[in-house]
Coordinates of C-alpha atoms and ligand atoms in Angstrom, one line a residue:
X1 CA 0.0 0.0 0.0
X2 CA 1.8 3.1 -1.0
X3 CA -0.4 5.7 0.8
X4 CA -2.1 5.2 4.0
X5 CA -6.4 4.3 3.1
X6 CA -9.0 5.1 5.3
X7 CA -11.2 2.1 5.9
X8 CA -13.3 3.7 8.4
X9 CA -16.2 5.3 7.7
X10 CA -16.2 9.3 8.8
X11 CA -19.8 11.1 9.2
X12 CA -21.3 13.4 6.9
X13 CA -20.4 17.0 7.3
X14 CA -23.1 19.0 8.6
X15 CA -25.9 19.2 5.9
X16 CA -27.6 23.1 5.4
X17 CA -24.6 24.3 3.7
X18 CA -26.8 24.5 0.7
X19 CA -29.1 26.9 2.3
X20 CA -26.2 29.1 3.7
X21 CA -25.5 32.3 2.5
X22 CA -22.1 32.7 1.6
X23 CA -20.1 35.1 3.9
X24 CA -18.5 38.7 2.4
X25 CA -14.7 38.2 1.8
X26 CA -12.0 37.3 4.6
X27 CA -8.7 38.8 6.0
X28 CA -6.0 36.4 6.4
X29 CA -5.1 35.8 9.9
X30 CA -2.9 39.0 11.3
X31 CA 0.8 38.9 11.2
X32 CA 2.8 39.9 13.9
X33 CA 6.3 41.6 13.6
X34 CA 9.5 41.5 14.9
X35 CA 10.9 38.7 17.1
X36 CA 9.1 39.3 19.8
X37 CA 5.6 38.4 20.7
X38 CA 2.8 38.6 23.2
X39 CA 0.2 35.5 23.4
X40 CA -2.9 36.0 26.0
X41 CA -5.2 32.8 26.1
X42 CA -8.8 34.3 26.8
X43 CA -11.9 33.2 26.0
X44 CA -13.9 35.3 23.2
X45 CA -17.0 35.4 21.7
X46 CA -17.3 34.2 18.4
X47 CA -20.0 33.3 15.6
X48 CA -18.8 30.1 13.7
X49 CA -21.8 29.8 11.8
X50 CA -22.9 32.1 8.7
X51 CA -26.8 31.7 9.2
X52 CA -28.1 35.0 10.3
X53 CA -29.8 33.7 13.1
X54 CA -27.1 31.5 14.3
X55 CA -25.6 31.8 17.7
X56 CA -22.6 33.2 18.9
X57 CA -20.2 30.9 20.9
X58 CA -18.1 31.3 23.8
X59 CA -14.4 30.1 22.2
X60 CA -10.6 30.3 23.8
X61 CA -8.8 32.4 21.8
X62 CA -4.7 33.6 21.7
X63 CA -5.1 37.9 21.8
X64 CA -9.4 37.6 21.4
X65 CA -8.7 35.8 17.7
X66 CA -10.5 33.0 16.2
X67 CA -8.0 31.8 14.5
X68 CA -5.2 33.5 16.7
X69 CA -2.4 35.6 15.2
X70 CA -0.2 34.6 12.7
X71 CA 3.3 34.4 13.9
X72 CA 6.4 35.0 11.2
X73 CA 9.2 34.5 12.3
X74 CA 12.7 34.1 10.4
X75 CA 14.6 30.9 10.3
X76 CA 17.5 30.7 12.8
X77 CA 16.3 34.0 14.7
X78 CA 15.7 33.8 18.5
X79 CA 12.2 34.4 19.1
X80 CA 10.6 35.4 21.9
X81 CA 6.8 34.7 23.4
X82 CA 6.0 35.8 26.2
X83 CA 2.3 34.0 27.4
X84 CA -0.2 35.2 29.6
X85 CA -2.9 32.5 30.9
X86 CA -6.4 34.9 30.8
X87 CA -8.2 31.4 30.6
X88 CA -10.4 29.8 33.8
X89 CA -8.3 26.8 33.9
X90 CA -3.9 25.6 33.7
X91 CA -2.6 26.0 29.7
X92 CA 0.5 25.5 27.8
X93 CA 1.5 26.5 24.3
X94 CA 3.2 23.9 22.1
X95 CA 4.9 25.1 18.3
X96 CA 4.2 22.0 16.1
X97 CA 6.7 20.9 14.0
X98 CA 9.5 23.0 15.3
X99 CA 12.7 21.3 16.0
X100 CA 13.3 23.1 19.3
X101 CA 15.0 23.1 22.5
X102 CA 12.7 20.5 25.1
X103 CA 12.4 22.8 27.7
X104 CA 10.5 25.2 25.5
X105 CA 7.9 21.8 23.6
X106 CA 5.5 23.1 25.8
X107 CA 3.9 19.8 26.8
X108 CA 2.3 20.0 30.4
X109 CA 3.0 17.2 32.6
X110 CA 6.4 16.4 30.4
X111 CA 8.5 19.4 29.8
X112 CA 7.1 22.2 31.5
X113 CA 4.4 22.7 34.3
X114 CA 0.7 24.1 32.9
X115 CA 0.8 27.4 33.3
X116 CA -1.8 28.7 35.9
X117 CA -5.3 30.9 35.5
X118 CA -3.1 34.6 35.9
X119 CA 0.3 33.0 35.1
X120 CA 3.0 33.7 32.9
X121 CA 5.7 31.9 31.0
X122 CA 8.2 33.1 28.5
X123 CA 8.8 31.2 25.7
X124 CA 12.2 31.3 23.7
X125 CA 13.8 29.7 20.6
X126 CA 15.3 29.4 17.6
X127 CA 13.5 27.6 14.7
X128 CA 15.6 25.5 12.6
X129 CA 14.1 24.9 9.5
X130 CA 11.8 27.3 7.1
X131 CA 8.0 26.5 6.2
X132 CA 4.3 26.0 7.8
X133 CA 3.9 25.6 11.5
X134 CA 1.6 25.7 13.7
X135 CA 1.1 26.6 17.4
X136 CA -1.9 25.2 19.6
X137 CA -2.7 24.1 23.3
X138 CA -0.8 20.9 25.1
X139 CA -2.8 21.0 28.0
X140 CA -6.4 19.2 28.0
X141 CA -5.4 19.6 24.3
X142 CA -9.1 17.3 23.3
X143 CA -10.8 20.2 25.3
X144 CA -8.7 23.5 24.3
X145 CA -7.8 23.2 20.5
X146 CA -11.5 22.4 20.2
X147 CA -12.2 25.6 21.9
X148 CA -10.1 27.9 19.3
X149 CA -6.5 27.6 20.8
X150 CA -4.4 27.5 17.9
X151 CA -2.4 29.8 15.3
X152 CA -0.4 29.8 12.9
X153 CA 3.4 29.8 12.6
X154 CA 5.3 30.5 9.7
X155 CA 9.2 30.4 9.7
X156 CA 10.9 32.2 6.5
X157 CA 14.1 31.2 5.1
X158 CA 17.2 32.3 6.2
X159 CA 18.0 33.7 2.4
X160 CA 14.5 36.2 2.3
X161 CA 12.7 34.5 -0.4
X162 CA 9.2 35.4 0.6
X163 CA 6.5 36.1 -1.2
X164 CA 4.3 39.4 -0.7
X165 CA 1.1 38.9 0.9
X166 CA -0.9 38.6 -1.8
X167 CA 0.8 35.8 -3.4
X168 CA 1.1 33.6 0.1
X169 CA -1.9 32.8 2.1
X170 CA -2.2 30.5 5.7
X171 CA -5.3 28.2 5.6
X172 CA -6.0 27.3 8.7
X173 CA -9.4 24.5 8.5
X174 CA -10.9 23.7 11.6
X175 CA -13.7 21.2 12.0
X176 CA -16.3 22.3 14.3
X177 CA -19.2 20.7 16.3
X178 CA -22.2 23.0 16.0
X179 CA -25.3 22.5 18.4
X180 CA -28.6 23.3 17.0
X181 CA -28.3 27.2 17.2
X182 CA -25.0 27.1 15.6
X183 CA -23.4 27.3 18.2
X184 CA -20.2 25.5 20.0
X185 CA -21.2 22.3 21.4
X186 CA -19.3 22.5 24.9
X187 CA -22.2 19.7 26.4
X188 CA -20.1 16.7 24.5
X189 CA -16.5 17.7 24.7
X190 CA -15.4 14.2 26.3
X191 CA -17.9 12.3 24.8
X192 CA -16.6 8.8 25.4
X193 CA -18.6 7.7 22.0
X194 CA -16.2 9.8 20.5
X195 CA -12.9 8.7 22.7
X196 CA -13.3 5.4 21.9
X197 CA -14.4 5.4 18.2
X198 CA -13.3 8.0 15.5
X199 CA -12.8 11.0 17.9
X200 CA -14.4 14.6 18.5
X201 CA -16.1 14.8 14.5
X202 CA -17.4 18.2 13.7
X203 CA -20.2 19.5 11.7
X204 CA -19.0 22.4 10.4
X205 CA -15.5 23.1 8.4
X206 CA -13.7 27.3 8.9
X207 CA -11.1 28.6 7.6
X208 CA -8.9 30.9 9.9
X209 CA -12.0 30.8 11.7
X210 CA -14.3 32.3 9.2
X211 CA -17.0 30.1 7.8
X212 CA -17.2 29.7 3.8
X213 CA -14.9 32.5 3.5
X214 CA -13.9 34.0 -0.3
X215 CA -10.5 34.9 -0.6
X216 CA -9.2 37.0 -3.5
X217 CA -6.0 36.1 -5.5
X218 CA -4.0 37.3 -8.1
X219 CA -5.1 36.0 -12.0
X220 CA -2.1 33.9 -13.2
X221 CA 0.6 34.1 -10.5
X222 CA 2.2 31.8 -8.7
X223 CA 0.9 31.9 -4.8
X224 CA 1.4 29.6 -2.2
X225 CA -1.7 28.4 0.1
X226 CA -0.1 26.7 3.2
X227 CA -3.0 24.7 4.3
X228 CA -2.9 23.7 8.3
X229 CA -5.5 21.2 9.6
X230 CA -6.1 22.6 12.8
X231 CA -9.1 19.9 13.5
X232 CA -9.5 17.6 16.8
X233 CA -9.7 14.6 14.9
X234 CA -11.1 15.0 11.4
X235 CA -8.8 14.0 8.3
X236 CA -9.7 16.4 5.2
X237 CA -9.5 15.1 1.9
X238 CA -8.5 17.2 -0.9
X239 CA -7.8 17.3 -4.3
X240 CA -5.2 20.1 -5.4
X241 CA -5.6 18.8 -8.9
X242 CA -8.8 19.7 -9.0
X243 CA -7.5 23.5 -9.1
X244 CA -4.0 23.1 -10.4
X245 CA -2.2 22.7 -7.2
X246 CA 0.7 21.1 -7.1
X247 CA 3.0 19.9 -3.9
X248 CA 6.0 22.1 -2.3
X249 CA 6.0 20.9 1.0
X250 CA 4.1 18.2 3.7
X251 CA 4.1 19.3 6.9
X252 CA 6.6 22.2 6.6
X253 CA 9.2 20.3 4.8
X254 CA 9.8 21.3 1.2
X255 CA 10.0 18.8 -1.1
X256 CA 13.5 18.4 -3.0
X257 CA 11.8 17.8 -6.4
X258 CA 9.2 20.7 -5.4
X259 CA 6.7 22.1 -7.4
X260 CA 5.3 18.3 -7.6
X261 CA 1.9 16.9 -8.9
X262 CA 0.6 14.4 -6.8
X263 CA 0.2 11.4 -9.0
X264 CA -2.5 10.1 -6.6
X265 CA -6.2 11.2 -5.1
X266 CA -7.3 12.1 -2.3
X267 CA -4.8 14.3 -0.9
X268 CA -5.2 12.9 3.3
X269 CA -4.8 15.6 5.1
X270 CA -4.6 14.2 8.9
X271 CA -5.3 16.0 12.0
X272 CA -2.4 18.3 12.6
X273 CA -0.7 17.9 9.2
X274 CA 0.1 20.5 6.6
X275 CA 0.4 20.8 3.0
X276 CA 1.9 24.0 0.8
X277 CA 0.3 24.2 -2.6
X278 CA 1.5 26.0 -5.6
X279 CA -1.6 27.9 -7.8
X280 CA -1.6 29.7 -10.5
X281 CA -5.1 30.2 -11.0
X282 CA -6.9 31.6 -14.0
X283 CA -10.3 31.7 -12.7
X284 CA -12.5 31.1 -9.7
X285 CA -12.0 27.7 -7.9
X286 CA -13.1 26.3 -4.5
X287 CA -11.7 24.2 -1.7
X288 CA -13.3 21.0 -1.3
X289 CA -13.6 18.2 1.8
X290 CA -14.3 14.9 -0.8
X291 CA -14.7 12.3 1.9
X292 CA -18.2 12.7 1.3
X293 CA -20.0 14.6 -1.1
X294 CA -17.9 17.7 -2.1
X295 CA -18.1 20.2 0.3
X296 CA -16.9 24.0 -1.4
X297 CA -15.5 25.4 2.3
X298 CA -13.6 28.0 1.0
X299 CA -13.8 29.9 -2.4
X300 CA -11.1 31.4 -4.5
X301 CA -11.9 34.6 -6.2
X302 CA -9.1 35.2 -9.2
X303 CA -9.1 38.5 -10.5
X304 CA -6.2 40.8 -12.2
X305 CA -3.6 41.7 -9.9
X306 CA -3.9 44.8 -8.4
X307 CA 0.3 45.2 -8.2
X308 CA 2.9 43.7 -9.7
X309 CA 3.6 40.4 -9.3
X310 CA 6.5 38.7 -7.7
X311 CA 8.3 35.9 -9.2
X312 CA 8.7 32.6 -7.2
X313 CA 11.4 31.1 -5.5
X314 CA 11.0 27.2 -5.0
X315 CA 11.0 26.7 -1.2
X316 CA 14.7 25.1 -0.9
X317 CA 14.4 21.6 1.1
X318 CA 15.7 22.4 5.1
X319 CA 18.9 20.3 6.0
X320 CA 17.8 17.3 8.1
X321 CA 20.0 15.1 9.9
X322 CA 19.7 12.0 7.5
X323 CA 18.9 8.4 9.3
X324 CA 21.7 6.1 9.3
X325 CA 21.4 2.9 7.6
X326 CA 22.7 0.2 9.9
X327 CA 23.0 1.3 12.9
X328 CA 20.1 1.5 14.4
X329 CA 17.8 1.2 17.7
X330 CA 14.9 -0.5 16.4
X331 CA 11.5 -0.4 18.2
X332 CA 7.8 -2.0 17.2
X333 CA 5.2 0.4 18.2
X334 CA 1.8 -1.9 18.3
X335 CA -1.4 0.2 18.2
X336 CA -4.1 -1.5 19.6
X337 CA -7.3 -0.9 21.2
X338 CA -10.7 1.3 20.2
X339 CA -14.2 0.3 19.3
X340 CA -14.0 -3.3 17.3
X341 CA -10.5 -3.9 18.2
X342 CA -8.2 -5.4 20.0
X343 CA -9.1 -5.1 23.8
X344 CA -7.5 -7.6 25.5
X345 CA -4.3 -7.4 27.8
X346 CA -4.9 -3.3 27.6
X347 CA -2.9 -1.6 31.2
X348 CA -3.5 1.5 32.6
X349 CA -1.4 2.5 35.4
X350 CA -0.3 -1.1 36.4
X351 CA -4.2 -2.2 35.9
X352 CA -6.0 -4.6 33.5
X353 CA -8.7 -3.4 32.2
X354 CA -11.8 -5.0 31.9
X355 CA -15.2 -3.5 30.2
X356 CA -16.0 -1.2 33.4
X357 CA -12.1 -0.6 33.6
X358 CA -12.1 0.9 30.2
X359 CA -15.1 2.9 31.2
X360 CA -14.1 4.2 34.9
X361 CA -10.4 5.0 33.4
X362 CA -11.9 6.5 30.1
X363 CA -8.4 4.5 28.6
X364 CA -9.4 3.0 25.1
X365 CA -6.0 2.4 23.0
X366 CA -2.7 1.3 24.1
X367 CA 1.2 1.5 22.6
X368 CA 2.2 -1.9 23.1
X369 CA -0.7 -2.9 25.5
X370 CA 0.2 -0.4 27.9
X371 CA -2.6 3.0 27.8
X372 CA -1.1 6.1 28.3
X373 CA 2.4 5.7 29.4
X374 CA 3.2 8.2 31.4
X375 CA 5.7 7.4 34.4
X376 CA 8.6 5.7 32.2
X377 CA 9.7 6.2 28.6
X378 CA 8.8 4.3 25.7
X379 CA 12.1 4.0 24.8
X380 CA 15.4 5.6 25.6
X381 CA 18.2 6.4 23.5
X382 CA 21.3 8.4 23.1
X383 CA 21.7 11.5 21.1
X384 CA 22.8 11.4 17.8
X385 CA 21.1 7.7 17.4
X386 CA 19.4 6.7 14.5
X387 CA 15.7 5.5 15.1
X388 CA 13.9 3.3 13.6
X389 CA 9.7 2.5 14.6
X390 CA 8.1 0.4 13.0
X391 CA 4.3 1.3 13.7
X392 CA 1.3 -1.2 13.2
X393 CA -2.2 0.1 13.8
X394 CA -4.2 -3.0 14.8
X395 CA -7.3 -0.6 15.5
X396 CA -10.2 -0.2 13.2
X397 CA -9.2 3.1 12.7
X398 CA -6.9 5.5 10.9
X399 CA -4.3 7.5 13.2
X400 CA -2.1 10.3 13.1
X401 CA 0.9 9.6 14.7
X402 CA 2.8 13.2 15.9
X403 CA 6.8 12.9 17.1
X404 CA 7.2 15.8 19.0
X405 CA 11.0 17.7 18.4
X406 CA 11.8 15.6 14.8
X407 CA 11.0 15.4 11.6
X408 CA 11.3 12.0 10.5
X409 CA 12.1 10.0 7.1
X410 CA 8.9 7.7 6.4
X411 CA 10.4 5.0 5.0
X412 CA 7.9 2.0 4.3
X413 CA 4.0 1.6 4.4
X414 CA 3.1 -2.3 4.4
X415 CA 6.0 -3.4 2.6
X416 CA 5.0 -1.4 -0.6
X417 CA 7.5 1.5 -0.5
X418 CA 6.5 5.0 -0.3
X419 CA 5.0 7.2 -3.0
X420 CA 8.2 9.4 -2.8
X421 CA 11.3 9.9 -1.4
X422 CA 12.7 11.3 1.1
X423 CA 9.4 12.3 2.7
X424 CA 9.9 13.9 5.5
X425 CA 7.2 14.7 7.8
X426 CA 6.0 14.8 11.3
X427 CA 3.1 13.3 11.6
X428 CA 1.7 10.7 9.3
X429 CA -1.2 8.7 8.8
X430 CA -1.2 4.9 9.6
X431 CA -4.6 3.3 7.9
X432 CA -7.0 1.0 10.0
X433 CA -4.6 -2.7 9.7
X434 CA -1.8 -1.3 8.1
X435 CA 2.2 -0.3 9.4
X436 CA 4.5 2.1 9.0
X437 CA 8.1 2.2 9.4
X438 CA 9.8 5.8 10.3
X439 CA 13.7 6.9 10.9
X440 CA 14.9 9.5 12.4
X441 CA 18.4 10.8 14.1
X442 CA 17.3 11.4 17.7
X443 CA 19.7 14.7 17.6
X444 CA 17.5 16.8 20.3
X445 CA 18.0 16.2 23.8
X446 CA 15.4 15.7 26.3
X447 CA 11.3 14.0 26.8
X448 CA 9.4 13.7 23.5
X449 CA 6.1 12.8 23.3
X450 CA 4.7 10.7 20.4
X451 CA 1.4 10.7 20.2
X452 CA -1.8 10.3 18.1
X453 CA -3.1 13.6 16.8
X454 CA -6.7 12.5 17.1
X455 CA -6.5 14.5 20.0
X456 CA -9.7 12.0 21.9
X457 CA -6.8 9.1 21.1
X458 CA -4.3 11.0 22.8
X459 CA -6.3 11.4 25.8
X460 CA -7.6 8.0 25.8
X461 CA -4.5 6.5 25.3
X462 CA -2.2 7.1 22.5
X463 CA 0.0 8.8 24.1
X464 CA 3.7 8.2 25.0
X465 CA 7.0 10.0 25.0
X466 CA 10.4 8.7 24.0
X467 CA 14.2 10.0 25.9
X468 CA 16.8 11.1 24.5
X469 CA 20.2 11.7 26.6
X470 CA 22.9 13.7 26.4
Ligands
C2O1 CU1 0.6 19.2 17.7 CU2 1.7 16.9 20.8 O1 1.1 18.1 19.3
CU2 CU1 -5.7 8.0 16.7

């Protein structure tokens, strides 16, 4: 199998969408300057849904934005953030993707302590390598990237090749679950249904927080759209072909043979992944989710540019430490676990579970039998060591597996190669009965987590974190 399939089946998006009016055009999400930065968590209130008599909903936000500020920052440039926690309850701020120092991963419990209702916390680093990021909540993460806390983070390369605003645009698509007014549905966050089956599903798709938003670009020139999936635990099909887009980078990595057409469809975007797509549009196109019927979430208006336009620069591919061939510290990751699976010999904290064990405990999945390993480390390993995991999901369900501080080489998918190479990413998809093999140099000191990005998994199970020493 060269590309991981979905086998389970995923719920209709919200009907109506027919019936909706569409909404007047949308601002990208605003840019800070400068290296330095100041993120408040606070709740806001916010209408997700375009029907006029639709309800506003109370959302978490980072500075009173759904979807927060866009951060740009430069490649190899200390950056500073400093946080403020305006929210009811303990947060922490985690930047997705970014090959960082540990102590700054912000993942509670593991490298830093939530930061309290009133507290502070400065964040500081450097990021390595150019491309689309993202930034979100690592605290009750089920519970607070549902409620809005996320942003976008873009680093630009070292050597300035940027693209004016115009030409570059951040796509942030969240999937929302609207109650009957339209409004946030706070009553089933934790839904166990959805812990131990597919995860939180929405009902309604936004883009940088707007809903069915129309976005103007420039008639015939190249432009970027860095599209971020910034949903709990819905995977968004795509197809860029449909519009022309071709591939520069997966999850923030450009690819070396960059711009490149994906000889395959759907485009599986997964919970937490991102794609960069290369337009040059001519006229008017949509966005579509195609895992059902096509559903148009956001619109493309194409008209003549209203400035010059720049040329493009193909994104140059980051310099990642390559995986070593031979030597290497070998580990097989068995998912199990989740509605029809596997649900024998599952431990939580030392216990077996049992059907009222899974219940009380709310523990569905397991790493290697074991749910939610939290006191010792999956593995260990020295720094500098090539890794090698070899992943096999024996759920009924597809997952997203995150490593937290690498990118890593995917290497294998059921014995059948991979549909290029090198892909780098990190976090991939692993279908319902089907493995994956990953490498990567463990070159960053310190406790990574490696997780599923269905964020219910996460927290009801799929969660783990991986050492490595100095
Ligand atoms: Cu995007 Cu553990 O996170
Ligand atoms: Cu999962």
């Amino acid at each position: 199998m060269l590309q991981p399939s979905r086998r389970d089946a995923l719920k209709l998006l919200g009907g109506g969408a027919a019936a909706l009016v569409m909404m007047p055009s949308m601002s990208g999400a605003k840019e800070g300057a400068g290296t330095s930065f100041k993120l408040v968590a606070q709740p806001v209130q916010h209408k997700l849904h375009p029907a006029p008599d639709a309800q506003e909903s109370t959302l978490w936000s980072y500075n009173g934005q759904v979807t927060a500020p866009t951060l740009r920052i430069k490649q190899g440039e200390r950056v500073t953030i400093e946080f403020t926690n305006a929210l009811p309850e303990p947060t922490s701020i985690h930047w997705h993707g970014l090959r960082i120092a540990n102590e700054m991963d912000g993942v509670s419990g593991l490298t830093q302590d939530p930061v309290p209702p009133g507290g502070r916390f400065t964040y500081e680093f450097v990021a390595p390598d150019a491309g689309t990021y993202w930034y979100h909540a690592h605290h009750k993460s089920w519970e607070q990237v549902a409620r809005g806390l996320y942003g976008g983070l873009i680093v630009e390369p070292a050597d300035g090749s940027i693209l004016p605003e115009a030409q570059d645009h951040l796509l942030i698509i969240d999937d929302w679950r609207l109650d009957g007014e339209g409004k946030f549905d706070a009553a089933s966050l934790g839904a166990p249904m959805d812990w131990s089956h597919g995860g939180r599903m929405g009902n309604w798709l936004t883009v940088n927080g707007q809903s069915l938003p129309t976005i103007s670009l420039p008639k015939n020139a190249p432009t970027r759209l860095r599209l971020v999936n910034a949903s709990n635990s819905r995977i968004l099909d795509i197809d860029p072909a449909r519009f022309g887009g071709k591939i520069l980078a997966f999850d923030g990595q450009a690819l070396p043979d960059a711009p490149m057409e994906l000889g395959y469809t759907p485009l599986l975007l997964g919970p937490a992944q991102r794609v960069d797509l290369l337009v040059e549009p001519e006229e008017d196109f949509v966005l579509e989710e195609l895992s059902q019927q096509p559903f148009a979430f956001c619109s493309f208006e194409v008209r003549n540019p209203a400035q010059e336009v720049a040329a493009f620069t193909v994104p140059k591919p980051n310099k990642l430490p390559l995986p070593a061939k031979d030597d290497r510290f070998k580990f097989d990751l068995r998912m199990t676990g989740g509605a029809m699976g596997q649900l024998d010999n599952i431990y939580y904290q030392g216990e077996k579970l049992d059907r009222g064990g899974f219940q009380r405990t709310k523990q569905f999945w397991a790493f290697n039998n074991v749910a939610n390993l939290a006191e010792e480390p999956l593995f260990s390993v020295k720094r500098g060591q090539t890794v090698e995991l070899n992943v096999s999901n024996i759920t009924a369900f597809m997952h997203a597996m995150h490593v937290h501080g690498h990118h890593f080489l995917i290497e294998d998918r059921d014995g059948g190669g991979v549909e290029q190479s090198p892909l780098w990413r990190d976090t991939f998809l692993v279908g319902a009965e089907q493995s994956t093999r990953i490498a990567f140099v463990a070159d960053n000191p310190g406790k990574w987590l490696f997780h599923c990005h269905m964020l219910e998994h996460a927290a009801s199970g799929m969660n783990a974190w991986f050492e490595v020493t100095d």
